[in-house]
Amino acid sequence: MLTTERRNAGQQAMAWRASPQSPSQQRTPLEGLSLLALLLPLLVGAILVASLRRETGWTSPLVPLLGVSIICGAGLIYSIDCRRRERPVPGAIRIANTVRPGIAAAISVALSLIAALLTVNAIDPVPAALVWIAAMALLLVHALFLERPHLHPPTPIDAIALIGLILLAVLLRLPHLGDMPAFVHSDEAQMGLNMRIALNGGMPSLFGTTDWWSVPWLGPAMQAPLMLFFGEGLTAIRLASVIAGVLATVGLWFLGSEMWSRRAGFVAALLFAVLAPSVHFSRDGVHYMQSVAALVWTVLCYTRATKRYSGAYAALTGILVGVDIQLYYAARLAVPLIIVHATARALLERGLFRNWFRLLMWTGLGVAVTFLPMATFYITHPSALIQRTDAVVIFSQSQLVKGAVAHDYGAAGWFEIIGRQIQRVVLGFLALGDRSEQYGAQSALLDPVTAGLLPAACALALARAKQSAWLLCVSWAAITIVLGGVLTTYQPDAPRLLAALPAICLLIGGLAHTLLATAGETGSRDAKPLLAIGIAAALVVAGLANSDAYINVYPAQAAARPITLITDIARYLSTVPGNEPVVLYNNRQFYMAHWTIRLLAPQVQGTTAWEPQQLEDTLAQQQRGFLLVAVDANGAYLDHIYAEYPGGKPQRIKVHDMSHWVTAYQYEGAGLT
């Protein structure tokens, strides 16, 4: 007996074959402007450069550039879907065509069990990793062989839009990568140190976790090969985040196109590419953007699997879900998101799970093949899954969490705490500055234009929540805000809320699609060009606002942070020869073994002194010359030290925040008084 879904899909297919080209798909004058979209990346880049000069007069080239960019963007947004007649997905017409797993699927599971056995027996991790990769590849190739998908080349306008998005994302993320942001947070440094360990063969197991908050080894191991080509310094670490940011942008293009239209995908991807938090965490070496990119592509594969009834995409969804569990914590949001969305659809659509039976089989196989070796580790180390949760969830009984809750809310009750947490998270997107050390911007996560469009997009999503695409976006945003925001300490915290940005961009992309599609369906075709121009103008203004906030305003905020001072000293120490002893004298701000110093200046050997007597004892123990680096020390006391060890020349080290006085004194070992 045909379900409603199969019957509607069949009717849609027959209607598509019989229908002529609709008036909304005919060529319009504005569509010709889509050819100008070739200039869009260059124009946006010129706008960003012009914005750095803060030119506001009418004689500035910024004004005509703005106008031309808006018109080009409007032409692309208007025409990108005008001549496309969407063919109904064949798999949605004949659901039984979802391929059945064969013997190769069982072999892939057996290979995964072998990898798990090698992991349990603590054998060399390389064979276990190779067998694991072979198992995943075999399952995916098996699904593709059975399905035999047909690849369709992109249309010229699709290629233009996608290439433009990639160029824009790279333009905002790649230049001056080592200098912006100016600081190297200790989390970023630890990520780099773990990449070095993985590169040099010191990783105990690909399926285990590090001793740094039980962060899985898979994330650093995936990025470690970049150090073969770009060195073991900051460039390779941050380049991995740049790649992840570009992949997330491309994934949003495909995801928005799959959910609504190319227009929605373009708007969502463009907005994500220019948002200041997205740009920052795509330039910062911490693995937040890696997890966001993994989350986006997992949701994309899940959407394509359920929309096209594709066994290959279902297997890939399962594989990515298993990988997400072994990446940073934001990627794990894919598990509750898929479960919530699939369950909600099953409640709204009768017989859905029966139609999805083979898809569920493929997804389960993908999860099993990927997660079996990891399960052997977590069975023997169950605390690794919850260690970080115990340190951030407000209901935790750890002293760290209790202190954070008491600091923010005193003796308030739980209902008041939850209410104020919701308020802080919402205002973090709209008005409040970020409280995290990894970002710390004093502005909201969303610019005024994006924040203004979001309420309308949310209202539309709630009104159409029964539709799969809107339900997915609402679930995505809600799960991220609750699990990463409301239930965790020190809000608003940008790294924990970062995973909500793709959902927000998709909501606004869906809003743009709905406005233009509704105008065409209601016969208000004359309003469509005006709507396209308005959407393009909003995107350009949002890009300018975010570029100004991050490129012009944020560097001054970052320069005044203590971690920037540590980074400046570490950069100076990176120029010191490894055979020269270093004595670091400061007021308990940091120490020689600080992760940032270990990353940027791994060759340096030295000692930290926090008290005057400790400094004098340390210097007296030196058998030869030394380099004394003093941070905000008493000038008279330093003169006394210089007099005891004459012959050197003190120099002031240049730092971003010149209110700090950092000096270096090199003593050659002669003339001791």
XYZ file of C-alpha atoms in Angstrom:
673
model
C 0.000 0.000 0.000
C 1.448 3.376 -1.039
C 2.199 5.804 1.729
C 1.264 9.463 1.406
C 4.895 10.323 0.773
C 5.229 7.903 -2.165
C 1.886 8.946 -3.657
C 2.770 12.663 -3.496
C 6.187 11.990 -4.985
C 4.666 10.105 -7.907
C 2.164 12.881 -8.577
C 4.972 15.406 -8.435
C 6.956 13.441 -11.018
C 4.033 13.236 -13.464
C 3.304 16.928 -13.035
C 6.932 17.767 -13.714
C 6.981 15.792 -16.958
C 3.766 17.395 -18.206
C 4.340 20.987 -17.142
C 5.795 23.541 -19.561
C 8.363 26.040 -18.462
C 6.640 28.352 -15.986
C 6.634 32.135 -16.459
C 8.842 32.519 -13.395
C 11.466 30.384 -15.157
C 11.555 32.524 -18.301
C 14.407 34.885 -18.916
C 14.075 38.331 -17.369
C 16.156 41.491 -17.852
C 17.623 41.225 -14.367
C 18.810 37.694 -15.095
C 21.362 39.069 -17.515
C 23.113 40.724 -14.602
C 24.027 37.284 -13.273
C 26.969 37.321 -15.657
C 28.357 40.218 -13.658
C 28.574 37.896 -10.671
C 31.988 36.924 -11.999
C 33.139 40.244 -10.564
C 31.483 39.674 -7.182
C 34.511 38.292 -5.302
C 36.733 41.105 -6.596
C 34.151 43.730 -5.730
C 33.611 42.415 -2.238
C 37.351 42.284 -1.733
C 37.658 45.886 -2.889
C 34.906 46.858 -0.473
C 36.717 45.198 2.405
C 39.945 46.972 1.500
C 38.115 50.272 1.222
C 36.462 49.722 4.579
C 39.874 49.471 6.175
C 40.607 53.028 5.082
C 37.402 54.293 6.746
C 36.585 56.556 3.811
C 33.102 57.981 4.100
C 33.019 60.931 1.708
C 30.954 60.893 -1.493
C 34.155 61.165 -3.503
C 35.325 57.824 -2.083
C 35.300 54.802 -4.420
C 33.476 52.961 -1.660
C 30.087 54.355 -2.685
C 30.045 53.238 -6.347
C 31.587 49.930 -5.342
C 28.748 49.424 -2.906
C 26.186 50.166 -5.584
C 27.737 47.888 -8.199
C 28.161 45.065 -5.678
C 24.535 45.322 -4.593
C 23.308 45.210 -8.198
C 25.553 42.244 -9.043
C 24.468 40.401 -5.922
C 20.822 41.150 -6.672
C 21.185 39.789 -10.192
C 22.728 36.579 -8.901
C 20.188 36.115 -6.100
C 17.288 36.805 -8.454
C 18.352 34.574 -11.323
C 20.259 31.721 -9.714
C 17.099 29.562 -9.584
C 15.001 31.163 -12.315
C 15.771 28.719 -15.142
C 16.158 25.563 -13.087
C 13.322 23.041 -13.200
C 13.858 20.770 -10.251
C 13.454 17.136 -11.274
C 11.845 15.025 -8.524
C 14.339 12.691 -6.929
C 13.869 9.172 -8.419
C 14.465 7.544 -5.052
C 11.529 9.462 -3.577
C 9.256 8.072 -6.282
C 10.285 4.435 -5.839
C 11.303 4.077 -2.238
C 12.039 0.370 -2.637
C 14.940 1.319 -4.909
C 17.110 2.031 -1.861
C 19.824 -0.579 -2.295
C 20.280 -3.441 0.142
C 23.621 -3.981 1.887
C 25.567 -6.962 0.579
C 28.356 -9.201 1.771
C 30.898 -6.381 1.473
C 29.072 -4.528 4.256
C 29.575 -7.498 6.574
C 33.258 -7.594 5.603
C 33.640 -3.907 6.473
C 32.143 -4.539 9.925
C 34.554 -7.471 10.375
C 37.488 -5.210 9.482
C 36.297 -2.678 12.038
C 36.192 -5.428 14.672
C 39.779 -6.313 13.781
C 40.767 -2.676 14.278
C 38.983 -2.729 17.639
C 40.872 -5.882 18.614
C 44.189 -4.281 17.676
C 43.234 -1.279 19.786
C 42.356 -3.385 22.843
C 45.628 -5.297 22.629
C 47.559 -1.992 22.480
C 49.384 -3.032 19.305
C 51.037 -0.412 17.114
C 48.270 2.151 16.406
C 49.180 2.492 12.732
C 47.842 -0.959 11.625
C 44.637 -0.393 13.615
C 44.108 3.005 11.947
C 44.795 1.603 8.464
C 42.350 -1.287 8.953
C 39.746 1.170 10.264
C 40.129 3.440 7.229
C 39.912 0.427 4.912
C 36.657 -0.665 6.590
C 35.044 2.747 6.080
C 36.248 2.969 2.485
C 34.961 -0.523 1.692
C 31.487 0.239 3.057
C 31.227 3.499 1.141
C 32.529 2.045 -2.132
C 30.140 -0.886 -1.733
C 27.166 1.479 -1.341
C 28.259 3.569 -4.320
C 28.728 0.471 -6.474
C 25.240 -0.770 -5.692
C 23.640 2.625 -6.160
C 25.621 3.739 -9.241
C 24.833 7.448 -8.853
C 24.924 9.781 -11.841
C 27.027 12.909 -11.524
C 25.699 16.090 -13.083
C 28.080 18.969 -13.885
C 27.105 22.289 -12.296
C 25.526 25.016 -14.353
C 27.696 28.065 -15.094
C 25.864 30.266 -12.612
C 26.226 27.602 -9.897
C 29.950 27.384 -10.560
C 30.264 31.173 -10.499
C 28.435 31.451 -7.184
C 30.377 28.642 -5.522
C 33.774 29.851 -6.730
C 32.901 33.354 -5.557
C 31.972 32.061 -2.105
C 35.222 30.112 -1.828
C 37.307 33.111 -2.878
C 35.520 35.371 -0.415
C 35.953 32.874 2.437
C 39.662 32.488 1.659
C 40.132 36.262 1.299
C 38.790 36.861 4.800
C 40.699 34.005 6.431
C 44.101 33.560 4.832
C 45.919 36.963 4.728
C 48.131 37.775 7.746
C 47.230 34.420 9.243
C 50.104 34.334 11.729
C 49.486 37.842 13.049
C 45.719 37.972 13.350
C 44.488 37.219 15.924
C 47.537 38.592 17.681
C 47.344 36.161 20.586
C 47.929 32.429 20.703
C 45.585 31.088 23.356
C 46.811 28.214 25.473
C 44.105 25.985 23.944
C 45.406 26.805 20.485
C 48.944 26.091 21.647
C 47.894 22.757 23.140
C 46.227 21.827 19.863
C 49.487 22.541 18.070
C 51.518 20.535 20.581
C 49.190 17.555 20.106
C 49.560 17.881 16.335
C 53.330 17.674 16.781
C 52.972 14.572 18.924
C 50.751 12.929 16.316
C 53.122 13.909 13.509
C 56.183 12.513 15.296
C 54.529 9.204 16.162
C 53.941 9.844 19.866
C 50.161 9.380 19.706
C 49.245 6.241 21.718
C 46.068 5.485 19.738
C 43.977 7.194 17.111
C 40.840 6.126 18.986
C 41.872 7.378 22.425
C 41.868 10.776 24.083
C 44.557 13.191 25.169
C 45.208 14.202 28.765
C 43.901 17.677 27.876
C 40.252 17.503 29.030
C 39.959 14.106 27.290
C 39.961 15.743 23.852
C 40.066 12.919 21.252
C 43.241 12.312 19.278
C 41.449 12.131 15.923
C 41.189 15.918 15.527
C 44.921 16.672 15.910
C 45.822 13.597 13.873
C 43.689 14.742 10.921
C 45.464 18.115 10.887
C 49.000 16.874 11.582
C 49.912 16.209 7.885
C 49.793 19.975 7.259
C 52.948 20.273 9.372
C 54.806 18.238 6.746
C 54.341 21.077 4.254
C 54.069 24.234 6.387
C 56.319 23.449 9.334
C 55.471 22.699 12.939
C 54.610 26.268 13.816
C 51.552 28.464 13.941
C 50.922 28.556 10.185
C 50.032 24.884 9.877
C 47.793 25.000 12.953
C 45.779 27.971 11.747
C 45.695 26.817 8.145
C 43.753 23.760 9.310
C 41.069 26.091 10.689
C 41.049 28.079 7.435
C 40.373 24.880 5.494
C 37.641 23.923 7.957
C 36.006 27.349 7.622
C 35.995 27.127 3.825
C 34.590 23.588 3.979
C 31.823 24.749 6.312
C 30.969 27.562 3.878
C 30.832 25.164 0.928
C 28.793 22.700 2.971
C 26.228 25.396 3.764
C 25.924 26.176 0.049
C 25.052 22.555 -0.708
C 22.865 22.176 2.386
C 20.797 25.284 1.692
C 20.473 24.204 -1.940
C 19.258 20.783 -0.837
C 16.762 22.156 1.670
C 15.258 24.969 -0.415
C 17.109 26.303 -3.448
C 20.480 27.514 -4.693
C 19.359 30.991 -3.694
C 18.947 29.933 -0.068
C 22.281 28.117 -0.124
C 24.060 31.159 -1.554
C 22.632 33.555 1.024
C 23.381 31.196 3.931
C 26.940 30.465 2.795
C 27.721 34.114 2.059
C 26.461 35.196 5.455
C 28.461 32.511 7.240
C 31.572 33.465 5.277
C 31.516 37.079 6.512
C 30.282 36.732 10.125
C 33.015 37.949 12.479
C 32.932 34.922 14.862
C 33.104 32.592 11.862
C 36.106 34.486 10.483
C 37.844 34.535 13.863
C 37.486 30.836 14.627
C 38.516 30.048 11.035
C 41.776 31.890 11.697
C 42.323 30.609 15.237
C 44.032 27.235 15.576
C 41.670 25.790 18.196
C 39.547 22.997 16.732
C 36.164 24.708 17.052
C 35.752 25.289 13.315
C 36.802 21.712 12.573
C 33.841 20.462 14.601
C 31.458 22.954 12.968
C 32.524 21.841 9.486
C 32.043 18.186 10.465
C 28.579 19.013 11.841
C 27.543 20.832 8.649
C 28.637 17.999 6.353
C 27.003 15.371 8.568
C 23.689 17.210 8.392
C 24.133 17.621 4.619
C 24.612 13.870 4.122
C 21.651 13.129 6.397
C 19.447 15.532 4.442
C 20.454 14.070 1.088
C 20.032 10.511 2.343
C 16.475 11.109 3.559
C 15.478 13.282 0.616
C 16.912 11.047 -2.103
C 16.563 7.711 -0.287
C 20.241 7.140 -0.998
C 21.986 4.226 0.654
C 25.400 5.767 -0.079
C 24.522 9.029 1.662
C 22.991 7.065 4.551
C 26.228 5.065 4.960
C 28.248 8.284 4.780
C 25.965 9.829 7.408
C 26.691 6.931 9.757
C 30.421 7.196 9.096
C 30.424 10.926 9.805
C 28.377 10.476 12.974
C 31.002 8.049 14.252
C 33.761 10.494 13.326
C 31.883 13.367 14.999
C 31.894 11.513 18.304
C 35.682 11.373 18.124
C 36.110 15.073 17.241
C 35.669 18.108 19.457
C 32.445 18.355 21.445
C 30.423 20.606 19.100
C 30.548 17.936 16.376
C 28.787 15.525 18.729
C 25.671 17.693 18.477
C 24.993 15.821 15.224
C 23.824 12.806 17.260
C 20.960 14.485 19.201
C 20.112 16.659 16.192
C 19.555 13.713 13.840
C 17.674 11.751 16.495
C 15.374 14.670 17.365
C 14.691 15.596 13.746
C 14.046 12.017 12.604
C 11.771 11.338 15.575
C 9.803 14.530 15.015
C 9.338 13.682 11.333
C 8.208 10.168 12.243
C 5.539 11.660 14.518
C 4.370 14.001 11.764
C 4.559 11.537 8.837
C 2.946 8.125 9.207
C 5.015 5.167 8.080
C 8.233 7.164 7.781
C 10.502 4.708 9.594
C 9.084 1.858 7.496
C 10.091 3.754 4.362
C 13.465 4.517 5.925
C 14.221 0.937 6.957
C 17.048 0.409 4.487
C 18.399 3.901 5.134
C 18.520 3.072 8.838
C 20.379 -0.135 8.001
C 23.027 1.741 6.037
C 23.343 4.417 8.718
C 23.707 1.796 11.441
C 26.399 0.036 9.420
C 28.275 3.316 9.011
C 28.120 4.053 12.737
C 29.214 0.501 13.616
C 32.159 0.504 11.210
C 33.364 3.881 12.480
C 32.679 3.641 16.190
C 33.596 0.048 17.091
C 37.336 0.756 17.630
C 36.450 3.880 19.614
C 33.942 1.961 21.738
C 36.684 -0.349 22.976
C 38.499 2.684 24.394
C 35.463 4.317 25.992
C 34.358 1.027 27.573
C 37.675 0.865 29.399
C 37.808 4.655 29.995
C 34.173 5.727 30.620
C 35.164 8.958 32.355
C 36.682 10.266 29.104
C 33.204 10.906 27.684
C 32.047 13.080 30.580
C 35.191 14.747 31.902
C 34.649 17.995 30.026
C 30.905 17.907 30.703
C 31.537 17.791 34.443
C 33.644 20.933 34.107
C 31.089 23.118 32.288
C 27.489 21.909 32.879
C 25.780 24.047 35.517
C 24.252 21.013 37.274
C 27.667 19.448 37.854
C 28.824 19.059 41.462
C 32.474 19.827 40.692
C 34.070 22.695 42.587
C 34.922 24.435 39.316
C 31.276 24.597 38.250
C 29.992 25.497 41.712
C 32.411 28.404 41.850
C 31.368 29.634 38.387
C 27.643 29.478 39.215
C 28.163 31.224 42.556
C 30.240 33.920 40.835
C 27.499 34.701 38.323
C 24.304 34.125 40.309
C 25.183 33.956 43.988
C 22.576 32.015 45.970
C 19.814 32.250 43.330
C 17.470 29.295 42.801
C 17.597 27.019 39.776
C 14.571 28.576 38.060
C 16.143 32.006 38.287
C 19.508 30.674 37.125
C 17.974 28.997 34.055
C 16.008 32.137 33.210
C 19.066 34.348 33.466
C 21.106 31.839 31.460
C 18.532 32.016 28.644
C 18.643 35.797 28.803
C 22.429 35.874 28.602
C 22.587 33.454 25.683
C 19.984 35.344 23.658
C 21.612 38.695 24.395
C 24.975 37.193 23.489
C 23.782 36.951 19.894
C 22.206 40.406 19.928
C 23.927 42.768 22.383
C 26.345 41.359 24.985
C 30.047 40.862 24.433
C 31.708 37.458 24.511
C 33.139 36.149 27.798
C 35.398 33.442 26.405
C 39.169 33.770 26.458
C 39.434 32.338 22.938
C 37.526 35.282 21.374
C 36.574 37.914 23.939
C 35.092 40.445 21.505
C 33.161 43.245 23.180
C 30.486 43.163 20.466
C 27.604 40.728 19.984
C 28.014 37.543 17.981
C 25.678 38.853 15.262
C 25.929 42.156 13.454
C 22.872 44.472 13.501
C 21.698 43.430 10.015
C 21.807 39.703 10.744
C 20.267 40.244 14.174
C 17.463 42.242 12.549
C 16.672 39.520 10.008
C 16.794 36.688 12.535
C 13.444 37.325 14.308
C 11.567 37.291 10.993
C 13.351 34.087 9.971
C 12.549 32.464 13.329
C 8.890 33.455 13.078
C 8.672 31.970 9.591
C 10.440 28.797 10.754
C 8.047 28.313 13.670
C 5.058 28.898 11.392
C 6.341 26.217 9.006
C 7.887 23.922 11.606
C 6.068 20.899 10.171
C 8.172 21.144 7.026
C 11.375 19.124 7.227
C 13.812 21.916 6.317
C 12.444 24.423 8.830
C 12.139 21.743 11.493
C 15.798 20.842 10.988
C 16.967 24.455 11.379
C 14.844 25.071 14.466
C 16.060 21.817 16.061
C 19.672 22.646 15.210
C 19.549 26.126 16.743
C 17.577 24.993 19.812
C 19.842 22.023 20.618
C 22.988 24.134 20.283
C 21.607 26.980 22.384
C 20.391 24.637 25.128
C 23.303 22.191 25.308
C 26.066 24.642 24.436
C 24.637 27.740 26.067
C 21.863 27.551 28.646
C 23.244 24.483 30.428
C 26.906 25.599 30.541
C 28.784 28.150 32.608
C 30.133 31.616 31.806
C 27.652 32.684 29.144
C 27.715 34.094 26.560
C 30.576 31.885 25.408
C 31.290 32.135 21.671
C 33.077 28.758 21.202
C 30.109 26.870 22.655
C 27.545 28.870 20.662
C 29.506 28.759 17.394
C 27.655 25.663 16.167
C 24.409 27.667 16.078
C 25.735 30.084 13.420
C 25.186 27.683 10.458
C 21.575 27.157 11.558
C 21.046 30.917 11.850
C 22.507 31.465 8.373
C 20.258 28.730 6.967
C 17.201 30.340 8.567
C 18.000 33.654 6.893
C 18.715 31.870 3.604
C 15.344 30.147 3.872
C 13.717 33.518 4.549
C 15.273 34.976 1.381
C 14.120 31.976 -0.649
C 10.585 32.198 0.731
C 10.263 35.925 0.021
C 11.289 35.609 -3.620
C 9.425 32.351 -4.207
C 6.230 33.762 -2.692
C 6.517 36.896 -4.812
C 6.737 34.739 -7.935
C 3.890 32.420 -6.964
C 1.497 35.239 -6.098
C 2.080 37.039 -9.366
C 4.025 39.911 -7.791
C 6.873 39.502 -10.242
C 7.570 43.221 -10.268
C 8.433 43.035 -6.578
C 11.014 40.280 -7.048
C 13.805 42.556 -8.366
C 13.244 44.936 -5.459
C 13.363 42.060 -2.992
C 16.554 40.751 -4.603
C 18.152 44.195 -4.358
C 17.099 44.487 -0.713
C 18.548 41.080 0.161
C 21.780 41.852 -1.683
C 22.071 45.210 0.088
C 21.550 43.533 3.460
C 24.288 41.011 2.714
C 26.759 43.672 1.583
C 26.064 45.845 4.630
C 26.403 42.794 6.892
C 29.747 41.997 5.260
C 30.985 45.548 5.829
C 29.794 45.572 9.440
C 31.503 42.287 10.234
C 34.729 43.166 8.442
C 34.910 46.489 10.253
C 34.173 44.817 13.613
C 36.854 42.186 13.171
C 39.535 43.932 11.108
C 39.354 47.447 12.574
C 37.864 47.180 16.062
C 38.780 43.751 17.378
C 42.626 44.000 17.107
C 42.696 46.814 19.674
C 40.593 44.703 22.046
C 42.808 41.668 21.557
C 45.996 43.687 22.084
C 45.036 44.553 25.667
C 44.552 40.942 26.776
C 47.098 39.148 29.005
C 47.342 36.222 26.581
C 48.561 38.657 23.896
C 51.388 39.755 26.180
C 52.385 36.129 26.684
C 52.289 35.589 22.923
C 54.472 38.643 22.262
C 57.097 37.341 24.687
C 56.887 33.877 23.139
C 57.439 35.365 19.679
C 60.525 37.153 20.985
C 61.831 33.968 22.621
C 61.401 32.154 19.306
C 64.365 34.220 18.015
C 66.623 33.200 20.912
C 69.190 30.438 20.227
C 68.426 27.155 21.924
C 71.806 27.009 23.698
C 71.257 30.254 25.603
C 69.696 29.902 29.092
C 66.653 32.101 29.633
C 65.430 33.410 32.961
C 61.862 34.718 32.907
C 61.002 37.114 35.735
C 57.363 38.177 36.155
C 54.615 38.587 38.740
C 53.092 35.094 38.457
C 51.412 35.843 35.123
C 52.958 32.919 33.277
C 55.962 30.624 33.191
C 58.498 29.101 30.807
C 56.487 25.891 30.473
C 53.409 27.804 29.291
C 51.872 26.049 26.284
C 52.106 29.196 24.133
C 55.841 29.501 24.803
C 56.358 25.778 24.197
C 54.614 26.073 20.832
C 56.250 29.237 19.493
C 59.680 28.801 21.092
C 60.226 25.053 21.520
C 64.010 25.413 21.430
C 64.205 27.658 24.502
C 65.499 26.248 27.791
C 65.090 28.271 30.930
C 63.701 28.956 34.381
C 60.890 31.075 35.767
C 61.349 33.331 38.786
C 58.445 35.022 40.560
C 60.169 36.523 43.620
C 63.298 38.740 43.878
C 65.175 36.242 46.050
C 64.238 33.415 43.675
C 65.577 35.478 40.768
C 68.906 36.153 42.492
C 69.341 32.487 43.409
C 68.545 31.434 39.847
C 71.037 33.876 38.324
C 73.731 32.838 40.779
C 73.375 29.223 39.626
C 74.119 30.075 36.009
C 77.579 28.849 35.025
C 77.777 31.034 31.938
C 75.837 33.833 30.269
C 72.078 34.123 30.303
C 69.178 36.116 28.924
C 66.981 37.795 31.529
C 63.449 38.674 30.373
C 61.608 40.817 32.921
C 57.905 41.679 32.717
C 56.575 44.758 34.540
C 59.423 44.547 37.065
C 60.556 47.308 39.398
C 63.048 49.481 37.534
C 65.268 50.166 40.545
C 65.499 46.474 41.319
C 66.417 45.672 37.705
C 69.167 48.321 37.823
C 70.518 46.523 40.882
C 70.548 43.205 38.982
C 72.225 44.820 35.970
C 74.897 46.266 38.245
C 75.637 42.822 39.702
C 76.017 41.384 36.190
C 77.551 44.241 34.179
C 78.476 44.242 30.527
C 75.086 43.593 29.011
C 72.705 46.019 27.373
C 69.034 46.052 28.343
C 66.495 46.535 25.576
C 62.751 46.954 25.621
C 60.761 44.253 23.833
C 58.015 45.524 21.566
C 54.593 44.228 22.582
C 51.064 45.056 21.413
C 50.068 46.666 24.700
C 52.833 49.164 25.381
C 51.475 49.848 28.863
C 53.463 46.743 29.824
C 57.206 47.167 30.252
C 59.075 44.103 29.021
C 62.877 44.185 28.933
C 65.555 41.733 27.842
C 69.073 41.770 29.298
C 71.726 39.557 27.747
C 74.698 38.789 29.995
C 77.705 37.242 28.282
C 79.263 35.740 31.427
C 82.116 38.196 31.967
C 82.528 40.975 34.523
C 80.664 39.420 37.446
C 80.871 41.804 40.405
